[in-house]
Amino acid sequence: LASEKGKGMEVRGEVAQQGGGVVYELRFTNNSAGPLSDLALQINKNTFGLAVQTPLQVPPIAPGASASASLRLAHDPSKMEIKPAAAGVGGFTVQVAIKSSVGVFYFTDTVPLGAVHAAGFAMEQQPYLSAWPSLNVAEQAVGQMQGLPLSSAAAVEKCLNANHVATVAKREIQPPGTTALYMACKSVAGQGVLMEIQVAGSAARITARSSTPALAGLYPAAVEKALRASASTPASTPPPTITASPVASVSAPVDLLDGLF
């Protein structure tokens, strides 16, 4: 949230995995002339049912000063709603509302691929081989990727492993120079996704299947985004300023502010 859109309140944030759980790291900066106080935050229904576990606790912030907060998020079944990614909502995103002494603001923030996967998840080949054909091929999701900055199957595998997507098996296939990666992950909500990723140079084809077809449909785009980001974003890059709009210009879902006030 840029300060000019937040009446002097700037918010930087990032959803991340920490200690086996999901956290929302936030930093507030007060660029207004008066103190900034009475901060509260609520997250709308989302793909993985992420919900705030404890109230946002930030002391009043003096003009020119900043304060940080780390909110623990957890899976809440009542907050789960899988929607295709469109117009900046759905998919790997969360809709957020922030109430403060300078007003109420809504914004949509991106959820990184690895933030919502169970750390340490692994799958043996036999369960994978049994599950894959049992999932309806008509409901699988397929995506084509061209011009990837990662030009080898090993680099793709390393990136996805870092995002808590486990390698089940890999092998060389036709045409020559093509490697098939068989991978699986489990979300913090317990949702499983199986993937086959064929990599040939800087091109790749991903097929995703899940017992929740709508979830599988989100993975080709999410995986591609993670692969491109891994090669273009230095580890030291700070979280981007969240893009947001004032409450007056946004039509928000009715339940977005439930319990906020």
GROMACS .gro file of C-alpha atoms in nm:
model
  261
    1LEU     CA    1   0.000   0.000   0.000
    2ALA     CA    2   0.172   0.320  -0.118
    3SER     CA    3   0.144   0.615   0.118
    4GLU     CA    4  -0.034   0.831  -0.139
    5LYS     CA    5  -0.310   0.570  -0.154
    6GLY     CA    6  -0.315   0.510   0.219
    7LYS     CA    7  -0.349   0.872   0.333
    8GLY     CA    8   0.010   0.867   0.455
    9MET     CA    9   0.011   0.504   0.573
   10GLU     CA   10   0.252   0.282   0.379
   11VAL     CA   11   0.231  -0.096   0.416
   12ARG     CA   12   0.482  -0.351   0.294
   13GLY     CA   13   0.404  -0.718   0.337
   14GLU     CA   14   0.490  -1.071   0.241
   15VAL     CA   15   0.322  -1.407   0.302
   16ALA     CA   16   0.593  -1.659   0.387
   17GLN     CA   17   0.657  -1.992   0.554
   18GLN     CA   18   0.833  -1.983   0.888
   19GLY     CA   19   0.894  -2.265   1.134
   20GLY     CA   20   0.663  -2.498   0.943
   21GLY     CA   21   0.375  -2.249   0.951
   22VAL     CA   22   0.251  -1.958   0.743
   23VAL     CA   23   0.311  -1.600   0.855
   24TYR     CA   24   0.223  -1.258   0.716
   25GLU     CA   25   0.518  -1.024   0.768
   26LEU     CA   26   0.407  -0.661   0.771
   27ARG     CA   27   0.583  -0.326   0.803
   28PHE     CA   28   0.390  -0.004   0.856
   29THR     CA   29   0.537   0.342   0.790
   30ASN     CA   30   0.361   0.662   0.893
   31ASN     CA   31   0.417   0.938   0.637
   32SER     CA   32   0.125   1.145   0.763
   33ALA     CA   33   0.139   1.451   0.989
   34GLY     CA   34  -0.024   1.283   1.288
   35PRO     CA   35   0.008   0.955   1.480
   36LEU     CA   36  -0.107   0.631   1.314
   37SER     CA   37  -0.301   0.395   1.540
   38ASP     CA   38  -0.593   0.152   1.582
   39LEU     CA   39  -0.460  -0.094   1.325
   40ALA     CA   40  -0.664  -0.407   1.254
   41LEU     CA   41  -0.646  -0.660   0.970
   42GLN     CA   42  -0.880  -0.920   0.822
   43ILE     CA   43  -0.833  -1.171   0.538
   44ASN     CA   44  -1.120  -1.274   0.310
   45LYS     CA   45  -1.200  -1.629   0.194
   46ASN     CA   46  -0.917  -1.769  -0.016
   47THR     CA   47  -0.787  -2.079  -0.194
   48PHE     CA   48  -0.605  -2.225   0.106
   49GLY     CA   49  -0.836  -2.102   0.382
   50LEU     CA   50  -0.565  -1.882   0.534
   51ALA     CA   51  -0.696  -1.691   0.834
   52VAL     CA   52  -0.540  -1.464   1.096
   53GLN     CA   53  -0.497  -1.641   1.429
   54THR     CA   54  -0.437  -1.344   1.660
   55PRO     CA   55  -0.529  -0.974   1.639
   56LEU     CA   56  -0.281  -0.735   1.483
   57GLN     CA   57  -0.088  -0.568   1.766
   58VAL     CA   58   0.099  -0.256   1.661
   59PRO     CA   59   0.152   0.039   1.900
   60PRO     CA   60   0.078   0.394   1.778
   61ILE     CA   61   0.330   0.502   1.515
   62ALA     CA   62   0.464   0.857   1.525
   63PRO     CA   63   0.500   1.062   1.204
   64GLY     CA   64   0.808   0.948   1.012
   65ALA     CA   65   0.840   0.626   1.213
   66SER     CA   66   0.783   0.260   1.123
   67ALA     CA   67   0.673  -0.055   1.302
   68SER     CA   68   0.671  -0.425   1.209
   69ALA     CA   69   0.438  -0.712   1.290
   70SER     CA   70   0.430  -1.084   1.218
   71LEU     CA   71   0.087  -1.243   1.198
   72ARG     CA   72   0.055  -1.618   1.226
   73LEU     CA   73  -0.186  -1.760   0.967
   74ALA     CA   74  -0.352  -2.101   0.982
   75HIS     CA   75  -0.599  -2.303   0.781
   76ASP     CA   76  -0.964  -2.233   0.859
   77PRO     CA   77  -1.208  -2.450   0.654
   78SER     CA   78  -1.475  -2.178   0.675
   79LYS     CA   79  -1.236  -1.940   0.497
   80MET     CA   80  -1.167  -2.172   0.201
   81GLU     CA   81  -1.294  -2.077  -0.144
   82ILE     CA   82  -1.112  -2.181  -0.462
   83LYS     CA   83  -1.159  -1.942  -0.753
   84PRO     CA   84  -0.969  -1.911  -1.082
   85ALA     CA   85  -0.716  -1.630  -1.089
   86ALA     CA   86  -0.881  -1.336  -1.265
   87ALA     CA   87  -0.853  -0.957  -1.239
   88GLY     CA   88  -0.603  -0.985  -0.957
   89VAL     CA   89  -0.819  -1.203  -0.730
   90GLY     CA   90  -0.854  -1.578  -0.674
   91GLY     CA   91  -0.573  -1.825  -0.730
   92PHE     CA   92  -0.261  -1.772  -0.521
   93THR     CA   93  -0.381  -1.444  -0.367
   94VAL     CA   94  -0.550  -1.312  -0.055
   95GLN     CA   95  -0.785  -1.017  -0.026
   96VAL     CA   96  -0.699  -0.809   0.278
   97ALA     CA   97  -0.869  -0.524   0.465
   98ILE     CA   98  -0.676  -0.292   0.696
   99LYS     CA   99  -0.853  -0.056   0.933
  100SER     CA  100  -0.658   0.233   1.082
  101SER     CA  101  -0.699   0.580   1.230
  102VAL     CA  102  -0.662   0.726   0.880
  103GLY     CA  103  -0.921   0.504   0.711
  104VAL     CA  104  -1.000   0.159   0.579
  105PHE     CA  105  -0.823   0.013   0.277
  106TYR     CA  106  -0.861  -0.305   0.074
  107PHE     CA  107  -0.589  -0.471  -0.132
  108THR     CA  108  -0.501  -0.804  -0.292
  109ASP     CA  109  -0.166  -0.960  -0.206
  110THR     CA  110   0.014  -1.246  -0.378
  111VAL     CA  111   0.075  -1.576  -0.198
  112PRO     CA  112   0.407  -1.732  -0.310
  113LEU     CA  113   0.394  -2.095  -0.423
  114GLY     CA  114   0.613  -2.230  -0.143
  115ALA     CA  115   0.439  -2.041   0.138
  116VAL     CA  116   0.135  -2.269   0.138
  117HIS     CA  117   0.298  -2.611   0.091
  118ALA     CA  118   0.364  -2.850   0.378
  119ALA     CA  119   0.737  -2.848   0.451
  120GLY     CA  120   0.907  -3.187   0.446
  121PHE     CA  121   0.633  -3.350   0.240
  122ALA     CA  122   0.748  -3.656   0.042
  123MET     CA  123   0.579  -3.917  -0.176
  124GLU     CA  124   0.706  -4.257  -0.287
  125GLN     CA  125   0.675  -4.372  -0.647
  126GLN     CA  126   0.410  -4.640  -0.588
  127PRO     CA  127   0.149  -4.410  -0.428
  128TYR     CA  128   0.211  -4.161  -0.709
  129LEU     CA  129   0.169  -4.428  -0.977
  130SER     CA  130  -0.153  -4.546  -0.811
  131ALA     CA  131  -0.299  -4.198  -0.768
  132TRP     CA  132  -0.215  -4.047  -1.109
  133PRO     CA  133  -0.441  -4.269  -1.327
  134SER     CA  134  -0.721  -4.252  -1.070
  135LEU     CA  135  -0.754  -3.875  -1.123
  136ASN     CA  136  -0.978  -3.773  -1.410
  137VAL     CA  137  -0.768  -3.681  -1.713
  138ALA     CA  138  -1.051  -3.457  -1.836
  139GLU     CA  139  -1.005  -3.240  -1.528
  140GLN     CA  140  -0.627  -3.207  -1.541
  141ALA     CA  141  -0.464  -2.869  -1.603
  142VAL     CA  142  -0.196  -2.824  -1.868
  143GLY     CA  143   0.035  -2.530  -1.920
  144GLN     CA  144   0.308  -2.452  -2.173
  145MET     CA  145   0.607  -2.240  -2.072
  146GLN     CA  146   0.849  -2.079  -2.318
  147GLY     CA  147   1.162  -1.872  -2.263
  148LEU     CA  148   1.218  -1.981  -1.904
  149PRO     CA  149   1.527  -1.829  -1.738
  150LEU     CA  150   1.605  -2.177  -1.600
  151SER     CA  151   1.744  -2.381  -1.888
  152SER     CA  152   1.775  -2.726  -1.733
  153ALA     CA  153   1.555  -2.981  -1.562
  154ALA     CA  154   1.795  -2.978  -1.265
  155ALA     CA  155   1.740  -2.604  -1.216
  156VAL     CA  156   1.361  -2.643  -1.242
  157GLU     CA  157   1.369  -2.929  -0.990
  158LYS     CA  158   1.584  -2.730  -0.747
  159CYS     CA  159   1.351  -2.431  -0.765
  160LEU     CA  160   1.039  -2.637  -0.702
  161ASN     CA  161   1.204  -2.836  -0.423
  162ALA     CA  162   1.279  -2.501  -0.255
  163ASN     CA  163   0.904  -2.430  -0.283
  164HIS     CA  164   0.824  -2.756  -0.101
  165VAL     CA  165   0.728  -2.949  -0.413
  166ALA     CA  166   0.874  -3.298  -0.374
  167THR     CA  167   1.044  -3.497  -0.650
  168VAL     CA  168   0.895  -3.845  -0.686
  169ALA     CA  169   1.095  -3.956  -0.990
  170LYS     CA  170   1.260  -3.827  -1.307
  171ARG     CA  171   1.367  -3.978  -1.635
  172GLU     CA  172   1.479  -3.891  -1.986
  173ILE     CA  173   1.204  -3.913  -2.248
  174GLN     CA  174   1.159  -3.846  -2.619
  175PRO     CA  175   1.237  -3.627  -2.801
  176PRO     CA  176   1.610  -3.630  -2.708
  177GLY     CA  177   1.706  -3.364  -2.458
  178THR     CA  178   1.373  -3.380  -2.273
  179THR     CA  179   1.349  -3.468  -1.903
  180ALA     CA  180   1.026  -3.560  -1.726
  181LEU     CA  181   0.996  -3.462  -1.359
  182TYR     CA  182   0.726  -3.633  -1.156
  183MET     CA  183   0.647  -3.416  -0.855
  184ALA     CA  184   0.393  -3.379  -0.576
  185CYS     CA  185   0.299  -3.135  -0.301
  186LYS     CA  186   0.048  -3.099  -0.021
  187SER     CA  187  -0.096  -2.765   0.085
  188VAL     CA  188  -0.136  -2.645   0.443
  189ALA     CA  189  -0.505  -2.726   0.393
  190GLY     CA  190  -0.419  -3.089   0.320
  191GLN     CA  191  -0.491  -3.064  -0.053
  192GLY     CA  192  -0.266  -3.281  -0.270
  193VAL     CA  193  -0.145  -3.198  -0.621
  194LEU     CA  194   0.046  -3.430  -0.856
  195MET     CA  195   0.249  -3.291  -1.146
  196GLU     CA  196   0.439  -3.409  -1.449
  197ILE     CA  197   0.677  -3.145  -1.584
  198GLN     CA  198   0.856  -3.203  -1.913
  199VAL     CA  199   1.160  -2.979  -1.954
  200ALA     CA  200   1.349  -2.925  -2.279
  201GLY     CA  201   1.598  -2.639  -2.263
  202SER     CA  202   1.413  -2.319  -2.173
  203ALA     CA  203   1.071  -2.465  -2.251
  204ALA     CA  204   0.850  -2.676  -2.028
  205ARG     CA  205   0.509  -2.839  -2.022
  206ILE     CA  206   0.329  -2.894  -1.693
  207THR     CA  207   0.036  -3.126  -1.629
  208ALA     CA  208  -0.130  -3.104  -1.287
  209ARG     CA  209  -0.391  -3.333  -1.136
  210SER     CA  210  -0.572  -3.324  -0.803
  211SER     CA  211  -0.879  -3.469  -0.635
  212THR     CA  212  -0.977  -3.099  -0.623
  213PRO     CA  213  -0.970  -3.012  -0.996
  214ALA     CA  214  -1.018  -2.640  -0.938
  215LEU     CA  215  -0.696  -2.640  -0.736
  216ALA     CA  216  -0.501  -2.823  -1.007
  217GLY     CA  217  -0.612  -2.553  -1.249
  218LEU     CA  218  -0.415  -2.293  -1.054
  219TYR     CA  219  -0.080  -2.472  -1.067
  220PRO     CA  220   0.050  -2.421  -1.423
  221ALA     CA  221   0.049  -2.042  -1.381
  222ALA     CA  222   0.173  -2.055  -1.020
  223VAL     CA  223   0.462  -2.286  -1.107
  224GLU     CA  224   0.562  -2.072  -1.404
  225LYS     CA  225   0.559  -1.760  -1.187
  226ALA     CA  226   0.782  -1.930  -0.929
  227LEU     CA  227   1.028  -2.047  -1.194
  228ARG     CA  228   1.058  -1.702  -1.350
  229ALA     CA  229   1.087  -1.529  -1.013
  230SER     CA  230   1.364  -1.761  -0.892
  231ALA     CA  231   1.599  -1.638  -1.163
  232SER     CA  232   1.500  -1.271  -1.164
  233THR     CA  233   1.461  -1.178  -0.797
  234PRO     CA  234   1.775  -1.151  -0.578
  235ALA     CA  235   1.739  -1.304  -0.234
  236SER     CA  236   1.802  -0.965  -0.074
  237THR     CA  237   1.518  -0.789  -0.259
  238PRO     CA  238   1.272  -0.643  -0.002
  239PRO     CA  239   0.899  -0.724  -0.022
  240PRO     CA  240   0.731  -0.499  -0.280
  241THR     CA  241   0.492  -0.224  -0.179
  242ILE     CA  242   0.144  -0.374  -0.186
  243THR     CA  243  -0.083  -0.237  -0.458
  244ALA     CA  244  -0.405  -0.120  -0.299
  245SER     CA  245  -0.710   0.099  -0.343
  246PRO     CA  246  -0.898   0.314  -0.090
  247VAL     CA  247  -1.219   0.166   0.040
  248ALA     CA  248  -1.428   0.424  -0.145
  249SER     CA  249  -1.319   0.291  -0.485
  250VAL     CA  250  -1.342  -0.084  -0.415
  251SER     CA  251  -1.645  -0.308  -0.401
  252ALA     CA  252  -1.544  -0.563  -0.139
  253PRO     CA  253  -1.715  -0.892  -0.046
  254VAL     CA  254  -1.953  -0.853   0.244
  255ASP     CA  255  -1.766  -1.097   0.466
  256LEU     CA  256  -1.427  -0.928   0.418
  257LEU     CA  257  -1.460  -0.716   0.731
  258ASP     CA  258  -1.642  -0.968   0.949
  259GLY     CA  259  -1.508  -0.929   1.302
  260LEU     CA  260  -1.275  -0.644   1.207
  261PHE     CA  261  -1.469  -0.366   1.375
   0.00000   0.00000   0.00000
